[in-house]
Short mmCIF file of C-alpha atoms (C1' of nucleotides) in Angstrom, two decimals:
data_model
loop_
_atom_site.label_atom_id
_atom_site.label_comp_id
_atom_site.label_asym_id
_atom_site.label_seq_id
_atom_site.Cartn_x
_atom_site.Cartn_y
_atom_site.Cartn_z
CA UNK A 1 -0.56 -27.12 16.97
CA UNK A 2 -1.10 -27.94 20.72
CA UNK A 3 -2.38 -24.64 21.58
CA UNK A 4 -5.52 -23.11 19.89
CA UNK A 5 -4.89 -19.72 21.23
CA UNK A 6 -1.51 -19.91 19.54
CA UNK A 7 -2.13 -20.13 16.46
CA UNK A 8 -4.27 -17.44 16.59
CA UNK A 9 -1.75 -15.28 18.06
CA UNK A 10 0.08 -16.27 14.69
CA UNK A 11 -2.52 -15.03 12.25
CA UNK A 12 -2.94 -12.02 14.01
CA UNK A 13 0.82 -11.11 13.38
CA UNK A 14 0.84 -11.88 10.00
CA UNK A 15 -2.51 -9.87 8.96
CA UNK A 16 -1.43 -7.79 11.01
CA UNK A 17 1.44 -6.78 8.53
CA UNK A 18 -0.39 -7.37 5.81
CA UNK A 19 -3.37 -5.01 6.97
CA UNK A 20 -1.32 -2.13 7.92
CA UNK A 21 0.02 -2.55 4.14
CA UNK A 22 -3.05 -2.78 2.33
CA UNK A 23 -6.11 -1.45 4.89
CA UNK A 24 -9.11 -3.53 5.38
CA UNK A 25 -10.51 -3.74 1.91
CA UNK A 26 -7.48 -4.97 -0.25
CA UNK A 27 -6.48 -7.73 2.22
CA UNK A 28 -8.05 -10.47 1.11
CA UNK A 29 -8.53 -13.82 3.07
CA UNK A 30 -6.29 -15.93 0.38
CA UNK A 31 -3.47 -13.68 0.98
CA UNK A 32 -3.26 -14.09 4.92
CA UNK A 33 -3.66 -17.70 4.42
CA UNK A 34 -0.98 -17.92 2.01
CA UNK A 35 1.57 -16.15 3.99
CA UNK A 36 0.26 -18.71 7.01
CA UNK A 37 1.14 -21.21 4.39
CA UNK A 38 -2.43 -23.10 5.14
CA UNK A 39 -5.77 -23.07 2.78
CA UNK A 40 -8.10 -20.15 3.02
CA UNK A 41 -11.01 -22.36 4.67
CA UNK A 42 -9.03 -23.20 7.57
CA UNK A 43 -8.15 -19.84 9.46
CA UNK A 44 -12.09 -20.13 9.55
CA UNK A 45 -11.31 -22.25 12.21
CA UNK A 46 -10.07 -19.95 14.15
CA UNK A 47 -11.87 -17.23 13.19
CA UNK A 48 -15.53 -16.56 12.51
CA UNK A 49 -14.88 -13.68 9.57
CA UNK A 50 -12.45 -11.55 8.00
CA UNK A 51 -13.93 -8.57 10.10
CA UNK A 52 -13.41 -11.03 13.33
CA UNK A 53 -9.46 -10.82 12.46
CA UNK A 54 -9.14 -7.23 11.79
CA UNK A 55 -10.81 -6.96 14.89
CA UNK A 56 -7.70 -8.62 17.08
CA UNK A 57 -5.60 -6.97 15.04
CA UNK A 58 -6.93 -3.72 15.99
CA UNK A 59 -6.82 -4.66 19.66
CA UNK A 60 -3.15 -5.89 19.40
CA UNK A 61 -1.87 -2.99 17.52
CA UNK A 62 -3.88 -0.92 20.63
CA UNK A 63 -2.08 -2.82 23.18
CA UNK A 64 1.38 -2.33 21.16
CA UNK A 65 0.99 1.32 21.45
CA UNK A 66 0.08 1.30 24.99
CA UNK A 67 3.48 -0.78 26.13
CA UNK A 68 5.46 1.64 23.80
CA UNK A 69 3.96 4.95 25.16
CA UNK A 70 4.49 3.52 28.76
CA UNK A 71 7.70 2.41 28.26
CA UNK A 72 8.73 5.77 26.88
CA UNK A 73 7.46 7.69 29.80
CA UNK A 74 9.55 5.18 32.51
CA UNK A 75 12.75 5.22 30.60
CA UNK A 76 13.11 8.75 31.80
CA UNK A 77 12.70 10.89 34.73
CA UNK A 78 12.33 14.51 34.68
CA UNK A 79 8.55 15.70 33.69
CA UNK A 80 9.52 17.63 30.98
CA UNK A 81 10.97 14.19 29.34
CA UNK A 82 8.37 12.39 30.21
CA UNK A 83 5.81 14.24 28.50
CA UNK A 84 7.87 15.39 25.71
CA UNK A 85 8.79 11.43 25.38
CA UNK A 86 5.01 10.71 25.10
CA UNK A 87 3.96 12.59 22.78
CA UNK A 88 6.60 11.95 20.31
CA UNK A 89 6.91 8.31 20.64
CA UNK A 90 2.53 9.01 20.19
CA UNK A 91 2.69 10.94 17.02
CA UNK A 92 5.17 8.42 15.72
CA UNK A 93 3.09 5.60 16.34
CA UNK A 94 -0.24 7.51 15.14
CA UNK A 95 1.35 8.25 12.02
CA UNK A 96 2.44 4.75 11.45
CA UNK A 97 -1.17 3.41 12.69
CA UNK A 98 -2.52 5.64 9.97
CA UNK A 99 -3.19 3.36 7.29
CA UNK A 100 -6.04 0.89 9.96
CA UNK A 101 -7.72 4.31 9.79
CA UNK A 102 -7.76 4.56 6.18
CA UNK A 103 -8.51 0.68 6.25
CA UNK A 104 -11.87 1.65 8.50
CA UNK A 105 -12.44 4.64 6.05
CA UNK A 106 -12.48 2.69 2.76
CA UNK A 107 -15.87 2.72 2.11
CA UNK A 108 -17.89 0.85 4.70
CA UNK A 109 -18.69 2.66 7.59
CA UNK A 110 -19.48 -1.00 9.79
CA UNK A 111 -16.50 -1.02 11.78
CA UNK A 112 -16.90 2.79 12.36
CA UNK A 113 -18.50 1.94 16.13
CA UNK A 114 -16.63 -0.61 16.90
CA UNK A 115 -13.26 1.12 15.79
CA UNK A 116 -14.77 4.29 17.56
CA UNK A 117 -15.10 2.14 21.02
CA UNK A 118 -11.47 1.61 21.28
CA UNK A 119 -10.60 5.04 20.39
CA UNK A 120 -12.82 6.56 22.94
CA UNK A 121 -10.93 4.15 25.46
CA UNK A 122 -7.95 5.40 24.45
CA UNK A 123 -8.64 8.70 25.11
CA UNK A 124 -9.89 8.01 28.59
CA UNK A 125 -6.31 6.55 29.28
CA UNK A 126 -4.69 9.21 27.75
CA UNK A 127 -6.15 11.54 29.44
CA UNK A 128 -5.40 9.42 32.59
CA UNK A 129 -2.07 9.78 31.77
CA UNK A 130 -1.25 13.11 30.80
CA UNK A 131 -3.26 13.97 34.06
CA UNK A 132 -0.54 11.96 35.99
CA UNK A 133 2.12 13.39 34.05
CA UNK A 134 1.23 16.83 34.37
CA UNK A 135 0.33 16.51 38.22
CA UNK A 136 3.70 15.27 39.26
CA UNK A 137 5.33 17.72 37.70
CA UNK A 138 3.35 20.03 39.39
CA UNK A 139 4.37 18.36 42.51
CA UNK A 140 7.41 18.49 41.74
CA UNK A 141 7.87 21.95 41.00
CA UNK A 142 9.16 21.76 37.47
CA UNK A 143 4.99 22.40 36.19
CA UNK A 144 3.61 25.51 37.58
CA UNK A 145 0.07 24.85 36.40
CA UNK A 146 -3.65 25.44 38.64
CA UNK A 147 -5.11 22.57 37.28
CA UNK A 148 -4.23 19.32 35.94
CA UNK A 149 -7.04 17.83 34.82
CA UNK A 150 -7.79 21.08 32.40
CA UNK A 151 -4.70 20.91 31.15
CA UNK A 152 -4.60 17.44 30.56
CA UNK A 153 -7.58 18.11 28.36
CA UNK A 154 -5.98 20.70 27.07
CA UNK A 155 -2.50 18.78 25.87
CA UNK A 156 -4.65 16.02 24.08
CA UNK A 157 -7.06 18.53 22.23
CA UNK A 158 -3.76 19.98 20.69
CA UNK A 159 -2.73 16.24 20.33
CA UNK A 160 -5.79 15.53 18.11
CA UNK A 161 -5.66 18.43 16.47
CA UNK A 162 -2.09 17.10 14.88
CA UNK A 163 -3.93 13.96 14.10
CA UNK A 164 -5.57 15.28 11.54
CA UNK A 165 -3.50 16.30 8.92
CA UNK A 166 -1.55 13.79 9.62
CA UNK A 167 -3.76 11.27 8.73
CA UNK A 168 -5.48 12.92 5.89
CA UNK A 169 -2.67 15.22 4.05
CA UNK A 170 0.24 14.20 2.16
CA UNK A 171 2.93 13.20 4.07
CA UNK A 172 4.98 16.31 4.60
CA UNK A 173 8.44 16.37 6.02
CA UNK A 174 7.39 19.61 8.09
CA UNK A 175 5.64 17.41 10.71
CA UNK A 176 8.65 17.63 12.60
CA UNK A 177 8.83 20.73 12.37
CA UNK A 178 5.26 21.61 13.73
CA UNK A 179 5.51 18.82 16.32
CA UNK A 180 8.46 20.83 17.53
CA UNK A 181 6.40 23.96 17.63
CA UNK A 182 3.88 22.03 19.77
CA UNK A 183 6.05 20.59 21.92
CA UNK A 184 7.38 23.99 22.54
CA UNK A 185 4.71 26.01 23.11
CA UNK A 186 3.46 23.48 25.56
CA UNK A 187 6.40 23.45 27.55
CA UNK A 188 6.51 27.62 27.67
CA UNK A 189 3.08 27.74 28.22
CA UNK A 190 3.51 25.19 31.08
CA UNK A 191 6.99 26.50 32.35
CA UNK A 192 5.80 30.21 32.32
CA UNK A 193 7.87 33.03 31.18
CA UNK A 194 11.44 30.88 29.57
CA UNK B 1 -8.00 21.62 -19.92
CA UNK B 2 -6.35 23.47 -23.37
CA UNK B 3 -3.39 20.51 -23.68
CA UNK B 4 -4.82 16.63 -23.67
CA UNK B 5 -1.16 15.94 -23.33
CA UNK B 6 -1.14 17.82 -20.14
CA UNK B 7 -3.82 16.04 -18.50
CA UNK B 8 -2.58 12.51 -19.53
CA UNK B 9 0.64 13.77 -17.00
CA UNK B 10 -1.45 15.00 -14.69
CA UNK B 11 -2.86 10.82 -14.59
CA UNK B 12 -0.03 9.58 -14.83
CA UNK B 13 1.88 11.61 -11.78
CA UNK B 14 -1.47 10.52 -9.53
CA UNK B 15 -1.81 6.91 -10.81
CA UNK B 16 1.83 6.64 -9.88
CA UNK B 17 1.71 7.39 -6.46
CA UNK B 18 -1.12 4.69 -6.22
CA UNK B 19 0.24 2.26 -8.22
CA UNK B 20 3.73 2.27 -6.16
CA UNK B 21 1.83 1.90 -3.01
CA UNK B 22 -0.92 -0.72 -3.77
CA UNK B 23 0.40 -2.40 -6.85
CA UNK B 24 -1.08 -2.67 -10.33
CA UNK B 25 -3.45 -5.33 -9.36
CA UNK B 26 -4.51 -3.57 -5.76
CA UNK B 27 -4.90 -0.30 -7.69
CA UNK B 28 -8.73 0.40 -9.52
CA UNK B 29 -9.48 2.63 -11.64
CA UNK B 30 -12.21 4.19 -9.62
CA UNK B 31 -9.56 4.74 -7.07
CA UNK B 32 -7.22 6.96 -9.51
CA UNK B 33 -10.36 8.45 -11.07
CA UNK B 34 -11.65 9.70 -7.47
CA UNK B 35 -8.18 10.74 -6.72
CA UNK B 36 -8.33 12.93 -10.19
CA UNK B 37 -11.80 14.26 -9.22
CA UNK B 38 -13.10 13.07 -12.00
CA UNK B 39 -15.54 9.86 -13.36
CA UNK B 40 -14.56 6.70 -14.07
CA UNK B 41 -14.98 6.55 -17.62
CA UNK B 42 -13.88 9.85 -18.05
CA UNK B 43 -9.87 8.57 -17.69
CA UNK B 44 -10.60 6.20 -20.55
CA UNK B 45 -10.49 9.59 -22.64
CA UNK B 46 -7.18 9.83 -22.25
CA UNK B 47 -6.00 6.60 -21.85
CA UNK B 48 -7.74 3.51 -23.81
CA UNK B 49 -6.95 0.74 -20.62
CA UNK B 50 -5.59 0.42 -17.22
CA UNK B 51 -2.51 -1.38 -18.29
CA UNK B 52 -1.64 1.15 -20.65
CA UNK B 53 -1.71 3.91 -17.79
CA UNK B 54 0.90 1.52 -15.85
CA UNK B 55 3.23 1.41 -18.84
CA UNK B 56 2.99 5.25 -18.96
CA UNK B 57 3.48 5.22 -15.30
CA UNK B 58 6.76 2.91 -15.17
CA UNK B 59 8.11 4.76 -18.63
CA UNK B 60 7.80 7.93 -16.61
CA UNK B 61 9.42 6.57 -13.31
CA UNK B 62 12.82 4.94 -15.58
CA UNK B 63 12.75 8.30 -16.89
CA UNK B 64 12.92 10.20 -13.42
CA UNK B 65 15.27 7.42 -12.69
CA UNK B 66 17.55 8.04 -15.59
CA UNK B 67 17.34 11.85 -14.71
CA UNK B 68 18.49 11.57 -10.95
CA UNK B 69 21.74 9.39 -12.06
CA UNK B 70 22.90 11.74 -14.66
CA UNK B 71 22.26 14.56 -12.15
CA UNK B 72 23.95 12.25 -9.62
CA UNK B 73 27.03 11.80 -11.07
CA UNK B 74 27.54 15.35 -13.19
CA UNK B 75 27.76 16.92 -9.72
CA UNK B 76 30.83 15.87 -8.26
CA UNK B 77 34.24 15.63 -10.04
CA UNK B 78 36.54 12.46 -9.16
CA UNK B 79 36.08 9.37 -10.93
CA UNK B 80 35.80 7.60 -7.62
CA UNK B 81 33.10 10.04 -6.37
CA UNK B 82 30.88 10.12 -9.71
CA UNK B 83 31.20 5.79 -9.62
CA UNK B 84 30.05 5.80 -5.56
CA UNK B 85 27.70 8.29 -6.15
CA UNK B 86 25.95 6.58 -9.50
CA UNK B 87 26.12 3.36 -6.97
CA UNK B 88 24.24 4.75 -3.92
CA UNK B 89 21.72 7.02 -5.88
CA UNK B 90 20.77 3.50 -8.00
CA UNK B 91 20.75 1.13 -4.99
CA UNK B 92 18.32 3.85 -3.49
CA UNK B 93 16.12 4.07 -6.46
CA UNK B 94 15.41 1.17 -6.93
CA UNK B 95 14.31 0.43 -3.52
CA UNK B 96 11.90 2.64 -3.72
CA UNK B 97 10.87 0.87 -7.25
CA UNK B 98 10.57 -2.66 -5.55
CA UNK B 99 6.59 -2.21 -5.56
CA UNK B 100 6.41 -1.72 -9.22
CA UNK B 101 8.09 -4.60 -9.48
CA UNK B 102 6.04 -6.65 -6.83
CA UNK B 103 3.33 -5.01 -8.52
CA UNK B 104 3.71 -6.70 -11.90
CA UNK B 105 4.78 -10.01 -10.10
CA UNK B 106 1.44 -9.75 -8.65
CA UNK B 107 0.49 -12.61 -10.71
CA UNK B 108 -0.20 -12.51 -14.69
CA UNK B 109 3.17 -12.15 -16.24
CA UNK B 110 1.31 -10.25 -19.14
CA UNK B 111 3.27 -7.35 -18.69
CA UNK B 112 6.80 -9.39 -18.13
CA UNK B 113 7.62 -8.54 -21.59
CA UNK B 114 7.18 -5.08 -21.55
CA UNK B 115 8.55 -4.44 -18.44
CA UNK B 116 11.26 -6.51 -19.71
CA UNK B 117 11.91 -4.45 -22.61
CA UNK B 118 12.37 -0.94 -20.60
CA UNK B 119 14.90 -3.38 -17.99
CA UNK B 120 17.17 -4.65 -20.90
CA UNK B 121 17.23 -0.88 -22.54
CA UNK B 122 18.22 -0.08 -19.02
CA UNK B 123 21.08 -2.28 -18.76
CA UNK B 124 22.28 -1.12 -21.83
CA UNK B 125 22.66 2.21 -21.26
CA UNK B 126 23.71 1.61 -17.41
CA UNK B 127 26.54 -0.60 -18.90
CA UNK B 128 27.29 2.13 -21.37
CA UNK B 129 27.43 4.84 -18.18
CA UNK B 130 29.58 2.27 -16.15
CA UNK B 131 31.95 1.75 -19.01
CA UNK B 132 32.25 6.11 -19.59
CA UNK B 133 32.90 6.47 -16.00
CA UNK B 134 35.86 3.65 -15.89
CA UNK B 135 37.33 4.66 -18.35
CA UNK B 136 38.05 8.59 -17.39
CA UNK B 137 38.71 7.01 -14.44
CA UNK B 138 41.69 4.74 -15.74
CA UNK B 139 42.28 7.66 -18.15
CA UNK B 140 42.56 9.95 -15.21
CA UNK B 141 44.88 7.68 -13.88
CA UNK B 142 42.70 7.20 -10.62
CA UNK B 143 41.52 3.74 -11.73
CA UNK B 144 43.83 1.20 -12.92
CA UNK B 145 42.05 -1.79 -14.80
CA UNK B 146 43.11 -3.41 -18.03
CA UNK B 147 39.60 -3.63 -19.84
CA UNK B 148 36.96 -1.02 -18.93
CA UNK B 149 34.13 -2.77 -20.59
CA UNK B 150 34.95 -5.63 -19.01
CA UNK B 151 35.16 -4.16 -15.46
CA UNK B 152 31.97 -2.10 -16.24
CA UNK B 153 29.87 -5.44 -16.66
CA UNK B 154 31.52 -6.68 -13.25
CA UNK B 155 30.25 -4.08 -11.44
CA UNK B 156 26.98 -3.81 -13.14
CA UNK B 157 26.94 -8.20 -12.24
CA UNK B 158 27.65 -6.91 -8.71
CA UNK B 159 24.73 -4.34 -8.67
CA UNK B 160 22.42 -6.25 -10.23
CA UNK B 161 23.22 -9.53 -7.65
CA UNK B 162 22.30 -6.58 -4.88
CA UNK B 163 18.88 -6.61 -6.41
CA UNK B 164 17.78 -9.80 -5.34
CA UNK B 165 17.47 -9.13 -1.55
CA UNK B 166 16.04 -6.02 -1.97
CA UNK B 167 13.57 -6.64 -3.85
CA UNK B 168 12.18 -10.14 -1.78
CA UNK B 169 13.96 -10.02 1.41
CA UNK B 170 12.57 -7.66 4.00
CA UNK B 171 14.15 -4.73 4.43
CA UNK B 172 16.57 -5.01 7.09
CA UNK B 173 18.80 -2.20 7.85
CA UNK B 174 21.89 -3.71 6.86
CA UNK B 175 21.74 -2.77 3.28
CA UNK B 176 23.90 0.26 4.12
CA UNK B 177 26.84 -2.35 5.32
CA UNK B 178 26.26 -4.32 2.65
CA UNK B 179 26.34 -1.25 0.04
CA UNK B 180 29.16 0.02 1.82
CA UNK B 181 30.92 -3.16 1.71
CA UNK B 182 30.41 -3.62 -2.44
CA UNK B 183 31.74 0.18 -2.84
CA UNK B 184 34.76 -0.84 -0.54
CA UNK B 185 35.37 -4.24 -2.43
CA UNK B 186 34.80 -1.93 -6.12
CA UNK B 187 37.09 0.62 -5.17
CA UNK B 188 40.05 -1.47 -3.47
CA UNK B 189 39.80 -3.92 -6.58
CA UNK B 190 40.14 -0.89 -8.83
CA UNK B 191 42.43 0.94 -7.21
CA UNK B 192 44.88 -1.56 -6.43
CA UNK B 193 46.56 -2.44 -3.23
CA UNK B 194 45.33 -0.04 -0.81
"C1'" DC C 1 -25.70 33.22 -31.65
"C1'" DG C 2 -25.49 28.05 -33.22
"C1'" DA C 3 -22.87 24.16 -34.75
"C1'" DA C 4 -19.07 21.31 -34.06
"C1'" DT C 5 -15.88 19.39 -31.22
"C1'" DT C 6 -14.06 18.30 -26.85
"C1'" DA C 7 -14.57 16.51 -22.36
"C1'" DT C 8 -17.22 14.30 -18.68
"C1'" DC C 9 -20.16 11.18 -16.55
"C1'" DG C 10 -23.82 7.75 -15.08
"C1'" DA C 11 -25.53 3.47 -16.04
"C1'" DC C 12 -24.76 -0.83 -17.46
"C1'" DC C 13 -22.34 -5.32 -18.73
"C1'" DC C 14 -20.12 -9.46 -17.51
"C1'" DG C 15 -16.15 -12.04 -16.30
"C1'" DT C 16 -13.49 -12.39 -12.09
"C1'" DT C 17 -12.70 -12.13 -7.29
"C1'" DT C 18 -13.61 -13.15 -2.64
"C1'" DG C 19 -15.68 -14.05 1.88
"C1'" DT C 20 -17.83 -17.82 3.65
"C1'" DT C 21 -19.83 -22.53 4.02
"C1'" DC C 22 -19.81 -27.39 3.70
"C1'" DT C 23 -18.06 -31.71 3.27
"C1'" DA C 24 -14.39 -34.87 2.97
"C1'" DT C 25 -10.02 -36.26 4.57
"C1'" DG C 26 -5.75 -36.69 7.36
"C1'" DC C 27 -3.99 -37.55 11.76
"C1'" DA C 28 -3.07 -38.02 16.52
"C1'" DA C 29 -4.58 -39.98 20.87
"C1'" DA C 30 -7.31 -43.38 23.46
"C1'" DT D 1 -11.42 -48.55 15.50
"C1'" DT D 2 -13.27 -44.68 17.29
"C1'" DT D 3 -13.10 -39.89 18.64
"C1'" DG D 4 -11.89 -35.27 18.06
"C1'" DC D 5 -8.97 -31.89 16.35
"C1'" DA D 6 -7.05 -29.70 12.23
"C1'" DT D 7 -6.87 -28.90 7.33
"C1'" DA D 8 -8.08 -28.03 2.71
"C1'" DG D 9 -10.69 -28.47 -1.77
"C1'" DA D 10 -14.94 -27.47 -3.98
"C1'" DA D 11 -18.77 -24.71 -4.50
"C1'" DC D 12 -21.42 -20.41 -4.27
"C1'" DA D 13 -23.65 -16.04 -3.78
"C1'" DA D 14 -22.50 -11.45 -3.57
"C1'" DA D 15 -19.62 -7.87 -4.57
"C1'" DC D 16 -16.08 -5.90 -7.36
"C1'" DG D 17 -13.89 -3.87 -11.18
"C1'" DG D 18 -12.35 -3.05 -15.98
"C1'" DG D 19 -14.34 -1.54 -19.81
"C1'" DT D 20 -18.35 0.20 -23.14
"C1'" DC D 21 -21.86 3.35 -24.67
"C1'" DG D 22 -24.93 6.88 -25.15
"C1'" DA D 23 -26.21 11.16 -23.27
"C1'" DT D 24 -24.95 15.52 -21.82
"C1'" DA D 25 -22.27 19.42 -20.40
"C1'" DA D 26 -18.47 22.59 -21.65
"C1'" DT D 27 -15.74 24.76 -24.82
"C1'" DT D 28 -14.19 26.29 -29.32
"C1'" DC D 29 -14.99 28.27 -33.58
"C1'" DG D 30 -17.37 30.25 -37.61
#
DNA sequence: CGAATTATCGACCCGTTTGTTCTATGCAAA
DNA sequence: TTTGCATAGAACAAACGGGTCGATAATTCG
């Protein structure tokens, strides 16, 4: 293995998997270094603690959403796509990020701050980009909204607000359904009278 | 709770959706017990050991199996139909089974020989099935085979060879093809020259 | 009501697991 | 051979987790 950073880039893929599987508290070190195919002791070489890998996995699985989401909003053009492509491809990813949540959730609340600090930088960006979204399309005459920033804020409250039972209730085949509803009461609130 | 009976299904329905998601080893007993709202020792009442809820639990899921394949094929009509549709509902079943199964390949084979037991009573009965549903076939004069218990243990070799990548391979989405391509290959050897 | 039975739970036990450390060893380059 | 990187086995303390037991609450029944 010529390059350190590497082979850390490897472990994080494969806990990766196996974290989104099991959450934090079932993985156990044995099993990441047995699907690495190398002895527990030695991804201590690469990193300090278990917590230390969950850690980049977190962060990669952060940056993964972010190319997706921006990727979904450039493979289209109109505003209405745009934002209608965000927050689905979002709530998709969300839901499938669901079980690091429950991972954090387990039972110790350590990670809680550090988990916390990427979330709250996520929502800064968000909110960045909804902003951007919403004030072309203003610009452009498809929005017809006073102002962006408030309704930026007011797009990613409702966006939370589906968070929740996503996360926390059964699984429930009507999230499409209610995503739908979303979807279209932002775009008639935002369009005016259809 | 009037019926003890009751409550033991009431376990066994929760323990199952834990069990298929974490495995028997994963899966505690404080976990199912917390997901019952009730103590930890408090489940020994009904059942006397963890193991014994799992046999409960994959008893109850061959059952529901068993249920969905006689439903499957009593509700079409044609031979050809009731074999494709006994074909896709079991491919799809067991699937969704596959973590039972990784579940009790966790490690001890303890409970090989019990989950061994339910898989050969299985086989029996799925080979008794096959054979039923060749032979109205050939009866019908839709099918055309010399032996139908013969041809009913080929096809149940076939499915069973479909196991094996199912169950350890990841799941790629070629399984459809594949499935697809064993009903072609069953129904064109059947039926003769196309 | 009170006794008997049913159901629940907290506290504890103890063998096993597991995250982590430490030391020894292989192995490539110099 | 020496140096430094990479690996893994052994060992360990701490936590976990299945299971037991006695106490207690809830319910049934006379």
């Amino acid at each position: 293995m010529v390059d350190k950073e590497e082979y850390r880039r490897r472990i994080i893929l494969t806990a990766s998997k196996i974290f989104s599987h099991y959450g934090f508290r079932k993985t156990t070190m044995e099993e990441i270094s047995r699907a690495l195919k190398k002895g527990k002791s030695s991804i201590y070489y690469y990193f300090g603690s278990k917590e230390e890998i969950f850690e980049a996995v977190v962060l990669y699985e952060a940056n993964q959403l972010r190319m997706r989401l921006t990727t979904a909003i450039k493979e289209v053009d109109s505003p209405t796509d745009k934002l209608r492509n965000y927050i689905y491809i979002r709530m998709r990813e969300f839901a499938k990020l669901s079980n690091y949540y429950n991972a954090v959730f387990d039972k110790n609340l350590d990670h809680y701050d550090f988990i916390e600090n990427i979330r709250s930088r996520y929502d800064r960006e968000e909110l960045a980009i909804l902003r951007l979204l919403v004030y072309v399309g203003n610009s452009r005459g498809v929005f017809a909204v006073k102002d962006s920033e408030y309704t930026a804020m007011a797009i990613q409250t409702m966006l939370k607000g589906m968070e929740v039972p996503l996360f926390w209730r059964k699984r429930d085949l009507d999230i499409n359904s209610r995503l739908e509803a979303i979807l279209n009461l932002i775009f008639n609130g935002i369009l005016g009278k259809s």
